[in-house]
Structure formats: structure tokens, C-alpha cells
């Protein structure tokens, strides 16, 4: 059964830029996660998704890398011209080390996230959990609204215990499936970058993502999962087909009927 409360609109996902919007489909109220794309693409894909950008009531930032933050300034100014001035939530370390957020400190409402301390925004409860990435600090989010839950995990070399706990019993799961191990090993990246991507503070491989999905589907609450989307898929070390097939196999092995989709770098994908 489709999630009749929370809908995830992935506006862009990948190393060139990331942004997503979570919508309460009953009210139209929204939050955004990250903004590493230009204002034109952000607003254009919101329109394509049927999302009114003026309904975005908060922006949550996963970490300080520029592919998640570089579009914040211009996009927030664009939203401001529409009469929308959402606060930006981030961990202390992100506020301190992100050059983009420091630059915007005087012109935006920036608020500190704390571990396990829910933030209420747009009628949703948002909790941050730690991920494992080579950033000043990095996190994912669990979003709950009216008995439905969405888990959002991207940019992590491993699934931390806290992340696994946060992803239990969600109805919609956004889970990084960045690279195929063999494609990364034999691909065009220099050695140091291959080491970084495949490290415990890099990005989840297809195998790691499938293993995590398989674990979640064997635990209490697994029957709630309705949709999973593969995130941050590498265009150099992966294909868009491999994560989909991997997630479909994991769901089939668990005897679970789940809708599987893949997020793209340059076009909208909506799920939930």
C-alpha cells in the first residue's frame, strides 16, 4: 500500500549535487534535505513534483560537503523572493566548518541539530542519527508524521548501529547504494580516491546497501516498508540498473513486496 502521508521527492542525488523534499501529501507542507544544486533545478523539479516551494518550512543539512550545500545561498534567496524563509538545521560541526553556511550566517536563520533531539517542522518530527563519512560531521534523518516514518541515509562508509536502529520500521527508505566494488576497483578513479570511496568513511557499496536492506527486512516492523530508493549512485563506478536489481533480489529473498526505485543525478524521482 502506498504511503498516504509522507512522499519523498529526490530532486538530485549524486556527486554533482544533492537535494530532496519530503512532503506531507495531506497538507502539502514540506521540509527539504540538503541543497547542492542550482536554484533553477531546485525550483524546476519542485514544480515537476507538484510541490509548492513556498510550503518548505525547514531545510536539514546532512553534512558540510559542497555537493550537499553549494546551492543553499541562491536557492534560499529565491525562496525568499517567494515569501518563504525556512530555517536551516545542521549539527554544530557542520555550521562551523561549512564555508557555505558560514557565508550565510548573517542572512539565514541557522539552528543547531542535536543527536536524538527531535525537531518539529511542517508537522513532522525529524531526528538526526550519525553516519560514517569523511566530513566534519555527517548524519541521516528519520522523519515521522501521523504514524508513518521515512528513513534517509546517504554518504556513509558503513551503516552505523545508530543508523540501523533509526531505519527500523520505516515505511519509505532512502538508502545509499553508491558503487559496485568491482567497477570501483577497475574504474578510472586514481588509487587514493578508490581508497576513499571504498573506506569506512566513504560511501556504501551495492553489496553493503543490499545487506542492510536484507537485515531490515528480517526484523520486527519489516512489514511496514513500502518503498525503497537507491541514493547517491555513482555514474563512474555503478549503473542505475545494479542497485535496483540488488534491492529487488533482497526484497524477494525476504518474501517482501516493496516498490524499488533509483534516484538520479539529473532528474526527479518521487516515491512513497
PDB file of C-alpha atoms in Angstrom:
ATOM      1  CA  UNK A   1       0.000   0.000   0.000  1.00  0.00           C
ATOM      2  CA  UNK A   2       1.357   3.415  -0.929  1.00  0.00           C
ATOM      3  CA  UNK A   3       2.410   5.757   1.838  1.00  0.00           C
ATOM      4  CA  UNK A   4      -0.563   8.099   2.129  1.00  0.00           C
ATOM      5  CA  UNK A   5       1.241  10.556   4.409  1.00  0.00           C
ATOM      6  CA  UNK A   6       4.902  11.108   3.513  1.00  0.00           C
ATOM      7  CA  UNK A   7       6.211  11.354  -0.031  1.00  0.00           C
ATOM      8  CA  UNK A   8       9.884  11.678  -0.916  1.00  0.00           C
ATOM      9  CA  UNK A   9      10.874  13.776  -3.902  1.00  0.00           C
ATOM     10  CA  UNK A  10      14.567  13.300  -4.752  1.00  0.00           C
ATOM     11  CA  UNK A  11      15.430  16.344  -6.839  1.00  0.00           C
ATOM     12  CA  UNK A  12      19.033  15.238  -7.420  1.00  0.00           C
ATOM     13  CA  UNK A  13      21.314  12.569  -5.973  1.00  0.00           C
ATOM     14  CA  UNK A  14      24.973  12.033  -6.758  1.00  0.00           C
ATOM     15  CA  UNK A  15      28.426  13.539  -6.542  1.00  0.00           C
ATOM     16  CA  UNK A  16      27.450  16.563  -8.660  1.00  0.00           C
ATOM     17  CA  UNK A  17      24.736  17.708  -6.262  1.00  0.00           C
ATOM     18  CA  UNK A  18      22.055  16.513  -3.860  1.00  0.00           C
ATOM     19  CA  UNK A  19      18.648  17.779  -2.796  1.00  0.00           C
ATOM     20  CA  UNK A  20      15.382  16.228  -1.660  1.00  0.00           C
ATOM     21  CA  UNK A  21      11.975  17.331  -0.420  1.00  0.00           C
ATOM     22  CA  UNK A  22       9.728  15.393   1.951  1.00  0.00           C
ATOM     23  CA  UNK A  23       6.056  16.260   1.590  1.00  0.00           C
ATOM     24  CA  UNK A  24       3.063  15.591   3.799  1.00  0.00           C
ATOM     25  CA  UNK A  25       0.705  14.734   0.960  1.00  0.00           C
ATOM     26  CA  UNK A  26      -2.378  15.538   3.043  1.00  0.00           C
ATOM     27  CA  UNK A  27      -1.379  19.116   3.817  1.00  0.00           C
ATOM     28  CA  UNK A  28       1.272  19.967   1.202  1.00  0.00           C
ATOM     29  CA  UNK A  29       3.671  21.052   3.981  1.00  0.00           C
ATOM     30  CA  UNK A  30       7.314  20.159   3.284  1.00  0.00           C
ATOM     31  CA  UNK A  31      10.849  20.003   4.536  1.00  0.00           C
ATOM     32  CA  UNK A  32      13.983  19.876   2.391  1.00  0.00           C
ATOM     33  CA  UNK A  33      17.150  17.851   2.897  1.00  0.00           C
ATOM     34  CA  UNK A  34      20.357  19.377   1.513  1.00  0.00           C
ATOM     35  CA  UNK A  35      20.703  21.745  -1.415  1.00  0.00           C
ATOM     36  CA  UNK A  36      23.717  21.092  -3.591  1.00  0.00           C
ATOM     37  CA  UNK A  37      22.021  22.056  -6.857  1.00  0.00           C
ATOM     38  CA  UNK A  38      21.227  25.364  -8.508  1.00  0.00           C
ATOM     39  CA  UNK A  39      18.069  27.356  -7.828  1.00  0.00           C
ATOM     40  CA  UNK A  40      16.726  26.695 -11.334  1.00  0.00           C
ATOM     41  CA  UNK A  41      16.912  22.932 -10.899  1.00  0.00           C
ATOM     42  CA  UNK A  42      15.632  23.034  -7.330  1.00  0.00           C
ATOM     43  CA  UNK A  43      12.572  25.107  -8.174  1.00  0.00           C
ATOM     44  CA  UNK A  44      12.021  23.427 -11.542  1.00  0.00           C
ATOM     45  CA  UNK A  45      11.971  19.936 -10.072  1.00  0.00           C
ATOM     46  CA  UNK A  46       9.742  21.077  -7.222  1.00  0.00           C
ATOM     47  CA  UNK A  47       7.291  22.268  -9.860  1.00  0.00           C
ATOM     48  CA  UNK A  48       7.609  18.960 -11.711  1.00  0.00           C
ATOM     49  CA  UNK A  49       6.832  17.129  -8.464  1.00  0.00           C
ATOM     50  CA  UNK A  50       3.798  19.297  -7.820  1.00  0.00           C
ATOM     51  CA  UNK A  51       5.446  20.785  -4.730  1.00  0.00           C
ATOM     52  CA  UNK A  52       4.841  24.437  -3.881  1.00  0.00           C
ATOM     53  CA  UNK A  53       8.291  25.675  -2.772  1.00  0.00           C
ATOM     54  CA  UNK A  54       6.571  28.201  -0.512  1.00  0.00           C
ATOM     55  CA  UNK A  55       5.443  25.197   1.553  1.00  0.00           C
ATOM     56  CA  UNK A  56       9.030  24.291   2.536  1.00  0.00           C
ATOM     57  CA  UNK A  57       9.192  25.064   6.249  1.00  0.00           C
ATOM     58  CA  UNK A  58      12.741  23.919   7.066  1.00  0.00           C
ATOM     59  CA  UNK A  59      15.957  22.749   5.423  1.00  0.00           C
ATOM     60  CA  UNK A  60      18.042  19.996   7.045  1.00  0.00           C
ATOM     61  CA  UNK A  61      21.712  19.534   6.103  1.00  0.00           C
ATOM     62  CA  UNK A  62      23.373  16.115   6.299  1.00  0.00           C
ATOM     63  CA  UNK A  63      26.994  17.344   6.262  1.00  0.00           C
ATOM     64  CA  UNK A  64      29.306  20.089   5.055  1.00  0.00           C
ATOM     65  CA  UNK A  65      30.483  18.741   1.685  1.00  0.00           C
ATOM     66  CA  UNK A  66      29.726  21.145  -1.124  1.00  0.00           C
ATOM     67  CA  UNK A  67      27.646  18.727  -3.192  1.00  0.00           C
ATOM     68  CA  UNK A  68      25.108  18.999  -0.369  1.00  0.00           C
ATOM     69  CA  UNK A  69      25.383  22.723   0.395  1.00  0.00           C
ATOM     70  CA  UNK A  70      26.615  24.749  -2.584  1.00  0.00           C
ATOM     71  CA  UNK A  71      23.138  25.717  -3.789  1.00  0.00           C
ATOM     72  CA  UNK A  72      21.802  26.826  -0.415  1.00  0.00           C
ATOM     73  CA  UNK A  73      22.504  30.523  -0.715  1.00  0.00           C
ATOM     74  CA  UNK A  74      21.000  31.198  -4.113  1.00  0.00           C
ATOM     75  CA  UNK A  75      18.079  28.832  -3.513  1.00  0.00           C
ATOM     76  CA  UNK A  76      17.227  30.393  -0.146  1.00  0.00           C
ATOM     77  CA  UNK A  77      17.321  33.830  -1.753  1.00  0.00           C
ATOM     78  CA  UNK A  78      14.990  32.552  -4.450  1.00  0.00           C
ATOM     79  CA  UNK A  79      12.627  31.156  -1.839  1.00  0.00           C
ATOM     80  CA  UNK A  80      12.797  34.456  -0.010  1.00  0.00           C
ATOM     81  CA  UNK A  81      11.548  36.264  -3.090  1.00  0.00           C
ATOM     82  CA  UNK A  82       8.557  33.907  -2.999  1.00  0.00           C
ATOM     83  CA  UNK A  83       7.897  34.861   0.613  1.00  0.00           C
ATOM     84  CA  UNK A  84       9.396  31.666   2.078  1.00  0.00           C
ATOM     85  CA  UNK A  85      12.224  31.918   4.618  1.00  0.00           C
ATOM     86  CA  UNK A  86      12.796  28.441   6.078  1.00  0.00           C
ATOM     87  CA  UNK A  87      15.330  27.943   8.871  1.00  0.00           C
ATOM     88  CA  UNK A  88      18.362  25.743   8.193  1.00  0.00           C
ATOM     89  CA  UNK A  89      19.115  22.947  10.666  1.00  0.00           C
ATOM     90  CA  UNK A  90      22.583  21.404  10.936  1.00  0.00           C
ATOM     91  CA  UNK A  91      24.904  19.876  13.508  1.00  0.00           C
ATOM     92  CA  UNK A  92      27.297  22.230  15.311  1.00  0.00           C
ATOM     93  CA  UNK A  93      30.300  20.936  13.374  1.00  0.00           C
ATOM     94  CA  UNK A  94      28.534  21.494  10.061  1.00  0.00           C
ATOM     95  CA  UNK A  95      27.640  25.061  10.987  1.00  0.00           C
ATOM     96  CA  UNK A  96      31.252  25.629  11.990  1.00  0.00           C
ATOM     97  CA  UNK A  97      33.076  24.001   9.069  1.00  0.00           C
ATOM     98  CA  UNK A  98      30.752  24.544   6.116  1.00  0.00           C
ATOM     99  CA  UNK A  99      32.053  27.527   4.168  1.00  0.00           C
ATOM    100  CA  UNK A 100      28.616  27.960   2.588  1.00  0.00           C
ATOM    101  CA  UNK A 101      26.786  28.069   5.911  1.00  0.00           C
ATOM    102  CA  UNK A 102      29.374  30.400   7.436  1.00  0.00           C
ATOM    103  CA  UNK A 103      28.938  32.721   4.485  1.00  0.00           C
ATOM    104  CA  UNK A 104      25.167  32.708   5.013  1.00  0.00           C
ATOM    105  CA  UNK A 105      25.301  33.059   8.787  1.00  0.00           C
ATOM    106  CA  UNK A 106      24.222  36.701   8.780  1.00  0.00           C
ATOM    107  CA  UNK A 107      21.385  36.292   6.299  1.00  0.00           C
ATOM    108  CA  UNK A 108      19.772  32.960   7.227  1.00  0.00           C
ATOM    109  CA  UNK A 109      18.099  31.534  10.302  1.00  0.00           C
ATOM    110  CA  UNK A 110      20.539  28.750  11.244  1.00  0.00           C
ATOM    111  CA  UNK A 111      19.604  26.349  14.042  1.00  0.00           C
ATOM    112  CA  UNK A 112      21.593  23.617  15.745  1.00  0.00           C
ATOM    113  CA  UNK A 113      20.686  19.964  15.487  1.00  0.00           C
ATOM    114  CA  UNK A 114      21.367  17.661  18.429  1.00  0.00           C
ATOM    115  CA  UNK A 115      21.588  13.878  18.384  1.00  0.00           C
ATOM    116  CA  UNK A 116      18.322  12.182  19.337  1.00  0.00           C
ATOM    117  CA  UNK A 117      16.621  15.521  19.961  1.00  0.00           C
ATOM    118  CA  UNK A 118      13.609  15.705  17.622  1.00  0.00           C
ATOM    119  CA  UNK A 119      12.912  18.844  15.630  1.00  0.00           C
ATOM    120  CA  UNK A 120       9.300  19.659  14.790  1.00  0.00           C
ATOM    121  CA  UNK A 121       8.866  21.141  11.326  1.00  0.00           C
ATOM    122  CA  UNK A 122       5.974  21.117   8.843  1.00  0.00           C
ATOM    123  CA  UNK A 123       4.028  18.812  11.162  1.00  0.00           C
ATOM    124  CA  UNK A 124       6.853  16.246  11.087  1.00  0.00           C
ATOM    125  CA  UNK A 125       9.272  15.026  13.748  1.00  0.00           C
ATOM    126  CA  UNK A 126      12.846  14.883  12.450  1.00  0.00           C
ATOM    127  CA  UNK A 127      15.638  13.078  14.319  1.00  0.00           C
ATOM    128  CA  UNK A 128      19.276  13.050  13.212  1.00  0.00           C
ATOM    129  CA  UNK A 129      21.445   9.942  13.525  1.00  0.00           C
ATOM    130  CA  UNK A 130      25.207   9.614  12.909  1.00  0.00           C
ATOM    131  CA  UNK A 131      26.619   8.301   9.672  1.00  0.00           C
ATOM    132  CA  UNK A 132      30.248   7.452   8.840  1.00  0.00           C
ATOM    133  CA  UNK A 133      31.685   9.865   6.297  1.00  0.00           C
ATOM    134  CA  UNK A 134      34.866  11.914   5.903  1.00  0.00           C
ATOM    135  CA  UNK A 135      33.176  15.163   6.840  1.00  0.00           C
ATOM    136  CA  UNK A 136      33.345  17.376   9.913  1.00  0.00           C
ATOM    137  CA  UNK A 137      30.162  15.625  10.980  1.00  0.00           C
ATOM    138  CA  UNK A 138      27.588  13.712   8.992  1.00  0.00           C
ATOM    139  CA  UNK A 139      24.103  12.459   9.686  1.00  0.00           C
ATOM    140  CA  UNK A 140      20.999  10.915   8.254  1.00  0.00           C
ATOM    141  CA  UNK A 141      17.415  11.557   9.255  1.00  0.00           C
ATOM    142  CA  UNK A 142      14.369   9.679  10.448  1.00  0.00           C
ATOM    143  CA  UNK A 143      11.183  11.598   9.716  1.00  0.00           C
ATOM    144  CA  UNK A 144       7.870  10.689  11.338  1.00  0.00           C
ATOM    145  CA  UNK A 145       4.395  12.016  10.707  1.00  0.00           C
ATOM    146  CA  UNK A 146       0.989  10.633  11.728  1.00  0.00           C
ATOM    147  CA  UNK A 147       2.193   7.094  12.264  1.00  0.00           C
ATOM    148  CA  UNK A 148       4.349   6.926   9.135  1.00  0.00           C
ATOM    149  CA  UNK A 149       8.151   7.022   9.074  1.00  0.00           C
ATOM    150  CA  UNK A 150      10.796   7.735   6.455  1.00  0.00           C
ATOM    151  CA  UNK A 151      14.499   6.903   6.755  1.00  0.00           C
ATOM    152  CA  UNK A 152      17.141   8.873   4.851  1.00  0.00           C
ATOM    153  CA  UNK A 153      20.729   7.573   4.753  1.00  0.00           C
ATOM    154  CA  UNK A 154      23.280   8.735   2.222  1.00  0.00           C
ATOM    155  CA  UNK A 155      27.058   9.379   2.270  1.00  0.00           C
ATOM    156  CA  UNK A 156      28.241   6.761   4.750  1.00  0.00           C
ATOM    157  CA  UNK A 157      31.043   4.219   4.504  1.00  0.00           C
ATOM    158  CA  UNK A 158      29.238   1.830   6.854  1.00  0.00           C
ATOM    159  CA  UNK A 159      25.783   1.628   8.374  1.00  0.00           C
ATOM    160  CA  UNK A 160      26.349   2.755  11.948  1.00  0.00           C
ATOM    161  CA  UNK A 161      24.431   0.979  14.728  1.00  0.00           C
ATOM    162  CA  UNK A 162      22.531   4.201  15.338  1.00  0.00           C
ATOM    163  CA  UNK A 163      21.616   4.410  11.660  1.00  0.00           C
ATOM    164  CA  UNK A 164      20.375   0.825  11.608  1.00  0.00           C
ATOM    165  CA  UNK A 165      18.206   1.469  14.654  1.00  0.00           C
ATOM    166  CA  UNK A 166      16.791   4.625  13.074  1.00  0.00           C
ATOM    167  CA  UNK A 167      15.910   2.827   9.842  1.00  0.00           C
ATOM    168  CA  UNK A 168      13.875   0.118  11.520  1.00  0.00           C
ATOM    169  CA  UNK A 169      10.121   0.042  10.872  1.00  0.00           C
ATOM    170  CA  UNK A 170      10.156   2.831   8.287  1.00  0.00           C
ATOM    171  CA  UNK A 171       7.593   2.921   5.505  1.00  0.00           C
ATOM    172  CA  UNK A 172       9.880   4.639   2.981  1.00  0.00           C
ATOM    173  CA  UNK A 173      13.647   4.091   2.893  1.00  0.00           C
ATOM    174  CA  UNK A 174      16.198   6.227   1.053  1.00  0.00           C
ATOM    175  CA  UNK A 175      19.444   4.232   1.220  1.00  0.00           C
ATOM    176  CA  UNK A 176      22.795   4.937  -0.398  1.00  0.00           C
ATOM    177  CA  UNK A 177      23.971   2.372  -2.969  1.00  0.00           C
ATOM    178  CA  UNK A 178      26.925   4.252  -4.379  1.00  0.00           C
ATOM    179  CA  UNK A 179      29.234   1.851  -6.166  1.00  0.00           C
ATOM    180  CA  UNK A 180      29.859  -1.622  -7.474  1.00  0.00           C
ATOM    181  CA  UNK A 181      33.009  -2.948  -5.796  1.00  0.00           C
ATOM    182  CA  UNK A 182      34.494  -4.400  -8.998  1.00  0.00           C
ATOM    183  CA  UNK A 183      33.668  -1.337 -11.069  1.00  0.00           C
ATOM    184  CA  UNK A 184      35.331   0.879  -8.471  1.00  0.00           C
ATOM    185  CA  UNK A 185      38.444  -1.326  -8.337  1.00  0.00           C
ATOM    186  CA  UNK A 186      38.785  -1.410 -12.130  1.00  0.00           C
ATOM    187  CA  UNK A 187      37.451   2.052 -12.892  1.00  0.00           C
ATOM    188  CA  UNK A 188      39.019   5.391 -13.818  1.00  0.00           C
ATOM    189  CA  UNK A 189      39.492   6.874 -10.342  1.00  0.00           C
ATOM    190  CA  UNK A 190      43.056   7.352  -9.038  1.00  0.00           C
ATOM    191  CA  UNK A 191      44.088   4.955  -6.282  1.00  0.00           C
ATOM    192  CA  UNK A 192      43.662   7.417  -3.420  1.00  0.00           C
ATOM    193  CA  UNK A 193      40.081   8.184  -4.498  1.00  0.00           C
ATOM    194  CA  UNK A 194      39.249   4.500  -4.843  1.00  0.00           C
ATOM    195  CA  UNK A 195      40.541   4.027  -1.305  1.00  0.00           C
ATOM    196  CA  UNK A 196      38.452   6.936  -0.028  1.00  0.00           C
ATOM    197  CA  UNK A 197      35.204   5.847  -1.678  1.00  0.00           C
ATOM    198  CA  UNK A 198      35.564   2.254  -0.505  1.00  0.00           C
ATOM    199  CA  UNK A 199      36.661   3.092   3.027  1.00  0.00           C
ATOM    200  CA  UNK A 200      34.604   3.026   6.215  1.00  0.00           C
ATOM    201  CA  UNK A 201      34.223   6.799   5.913  1.00  0.00           C
ATOM    202  CA  UNK A 202      33.408   6.777   2.209  1.00  0.00           C
ATOM    203  CA  UNK A 203      30.249   5.519   0.514  1.00  0.00           C
ATOM    204  CA  UNK A 204      28.102   2.402   0.789  1.00  0.00           C
ATOM    205  CA  UNK A 205      28.564  -0.167  -1.971  1.00  0.00           C
ATOM    206  CA  UNK A 206      25.710  -2.013  -3.631  1.00  0.00           C
ATOM    207  CA  UNK A 207      26.561  -5.073  -1.538  1.00  0.00           C
ATOM    208  CA  UNK A 208      26.522  -3.130   1.721  1.00  0.00           C
ATOM    209  CA  UNK A 209      23.205  -1.498   0.832  1.00  0.00           C
ATOM    210  CA  UNK A 210      21.637  -4.835  -0.064  1.00  0.00           C
ATOM    211  CA  UNK A 211      22.912  -6.369   3.151  1.00  0.00           C
ATOM    212  CA  UNK A 212      21.354  -3.555   5.167  1.00  0.00           C
ATOM    213  CA  UNK A 213      18.033  -3.850   3.362  1.00  0.00           C
ATOM    214  CA  UNK A 214      18.060  -7.613   3.915  1.00  0.00           C
ATOM    215  CA  UNK A 215      18.683  -7.123   7.652  1.00  0.00           C
ATOM    216  CA  UNK A 216      15.882  -4.590   7.963  1.00  0.00           C
ATOM    217  CA  UNK A 217      13.501  -6.963   6.199  1.00  0.00           C
ATOM    218  CA  UNK A 218      14.114  -9.703   8.767  1.00  0.00           C
ATOM    219  CA  UNK A 219      13.388  -7.568  11.824  1.00  0.00           C
ATOM    220  CA  UNK A 220      10.243  -6.552  13.659  1.00  0.00           C
ATOM    221  CA  UNK A 221       8.402  -3.884  11.722  1.00  0.00           C
ATOM    222  CA  UNK A 222       9.731  -5.052   8.344  1.00  0.00           C
ATOM    223  CA  UNK A 223       6.188  -5.377   7.051  1.00  0.00           C
ATOM    224  CA  UNK A 224       5.801  -1.610   7.184  1.00  0.00           C
ATOM    225  CA  UNK A 225       8.351  -0.984   4.434  1.00  0.00           C
ATOM    226  CA  UNK A 226       6.559   0.005   1.252  1.00  0.00           C
ATOM    227  CA  UNK A 227       9.185   1.769  -0.859  1.00  0.00           C
ATOM    228  CA  UNK A 228      12.972   1.900  -1.081  1.00  0.00           C
ATOM    229  CA  UNK A 229      15.042   4.197  -3.271  1.00  0.00           C
ATOM    230  CA  UNK A 230      18.750   3.769  -4.044  1.00  0.00           C
ATOM    231  CA  UNK A 231      20.636   7.012  -3.408  1.00  0.00           C
ATOM    232  CA  UNK A 232      23.918   8.655  -4.487  1.00  0.00           C
ATOM    233  CA  UNK A 233      24.519   6.181  -7.313  1.00  0.00           C
ATOM    234  CA  UNK A 234      27.914   6.783  -8.923  1.00  0.00           C
ATOM    235  CA  UNK A 235      27.900   7.460 -12.642  1.00  0.00           C
ATOM    236  CA  UNK A 236      31.514   6.249 -12.889  1.00  0.00           C
ATOM    237  CA  UNK A 237      31.541   3.191 -10.647  1.00  0.00           C
ATOM    238  CA  UNK A 238      27.995   1.890 -10.893  1.00  0.00           C
ATOM    239  CA  UNK A 239      24.978   1.668 -13.146  1.00  0.00           C
ATOM    240  CA  UNK A 240      21.423   2.654 -12.335  1.00  0.00           C
ATOM    241  CA  UNK A 241      20.367  -0.931 -13.046  1.00  0.00           C
ATOM    242  CA  UNK A 242      22.572  -2.689 -10.481  1.00  0.00           C
ATOM    243  CA  UNK A 243      21.173  -1.100  -7.286  1.00  0.00           C
ATOM    244  CA  UNK A 244      17.613  -1.675  -8.470  1.00  0.00           C
ATOM    245  CA  UNK A 245      18.265  -5.336  -9.185  1.00  0.00           C
ATOM    246  CA  UNK A 246      20.085  -5.775  -5.884  1.00  0.00           C
ATOM    247  CA  UNK A 247      17.268  -4.260  -3.851  1.00  0.00           C
ATOM    248  CA  UNK A 248      14.708  -6.313  -5.762  1.00  0.00           C
ATOM    249  CA  UNK A 249      16.630  -9.520  -5.001  1.00  0.00           C
ATOM    250  CA  UNK A 250      16.906  -8.634  -1.318  1.00  0.00           C
ATOM    251  CA  UNK A 251      13.168  -7.968  -1.097  1.00  0.00           C
ATOM    252  CA  UNK A 252      12.308 -11.153  -2.992  1.00  0.00           C
ATOM    253  CA  UNK A 253      14.579 -13.248  -0.771  1.00  0.00           C
ATOM    254  CA  UNK A 254      12.767 -11.878   2.261  1.00  0.00           C
ATOM    255  CA  UNK A 255       9.403 -12.586   0.648  1.00  0.00           C
ATOM    256  CA  UNK A 256       8.563  -8.912   0.879  1.00  0.00           C
ATOM    257  CA  UNK A 257       6.666  -6.863  -1.673  1.00  0.00           C
ATOM    258  CA  UNK A 258       8.359  -3.461  -1.813  1.00  0.00           C
ATOM    259  CA  UNK A 259       8.462  -0.779  -4.503  1.00  0.00           C
ATOM    260  CA  UNK A 260      12.074  -0.203  -5.655  1.00  0.00           C
ATOM    261  CA  UNK A 261      13.331   2.907  -7.433  1.00  0.00           C
ATOM    262  CA  UNK A 262      16.654   4.611  -8.095  1.00  0.00           C
ATOM    263  CA  UNK A 263      17.445   8.293  -7.624  1.00  0.00           C
ATOM    264  CA  UNK A 264      19.154  10.098 -10.491  1.00  0.00           C
ATOM    265  CA  UNK A 265      21.640  12.924 -10.698  1.00  0.00           C
ATOM    266  CA  UNK A 266      19.776  14.975 -13.236  1.00  0.00           C
ATOM    267  CA  UNK A 267      16.081  14.235 -12.916  1.00  0.00           C
ATOM    268  CA  UNK A 268      13.293  13.973 -10.378  1.00  0.00           C
ATOM    269  CA  UNK A 269      12.322  10.708  -8.720  1.00  0.00           C
ATOM    270  CA  UNK A 270       9.335  10.615  -6.347  1.00  0.00           C
ATOM    271  CA  UNK A 271       8.453   7.701  -4.103  1.00  0.00           C
ATOM    272  CA  UNK A 272       6.476   6.783  -1.036  1.00  0.00           C
TER     273      UNK A 272
END
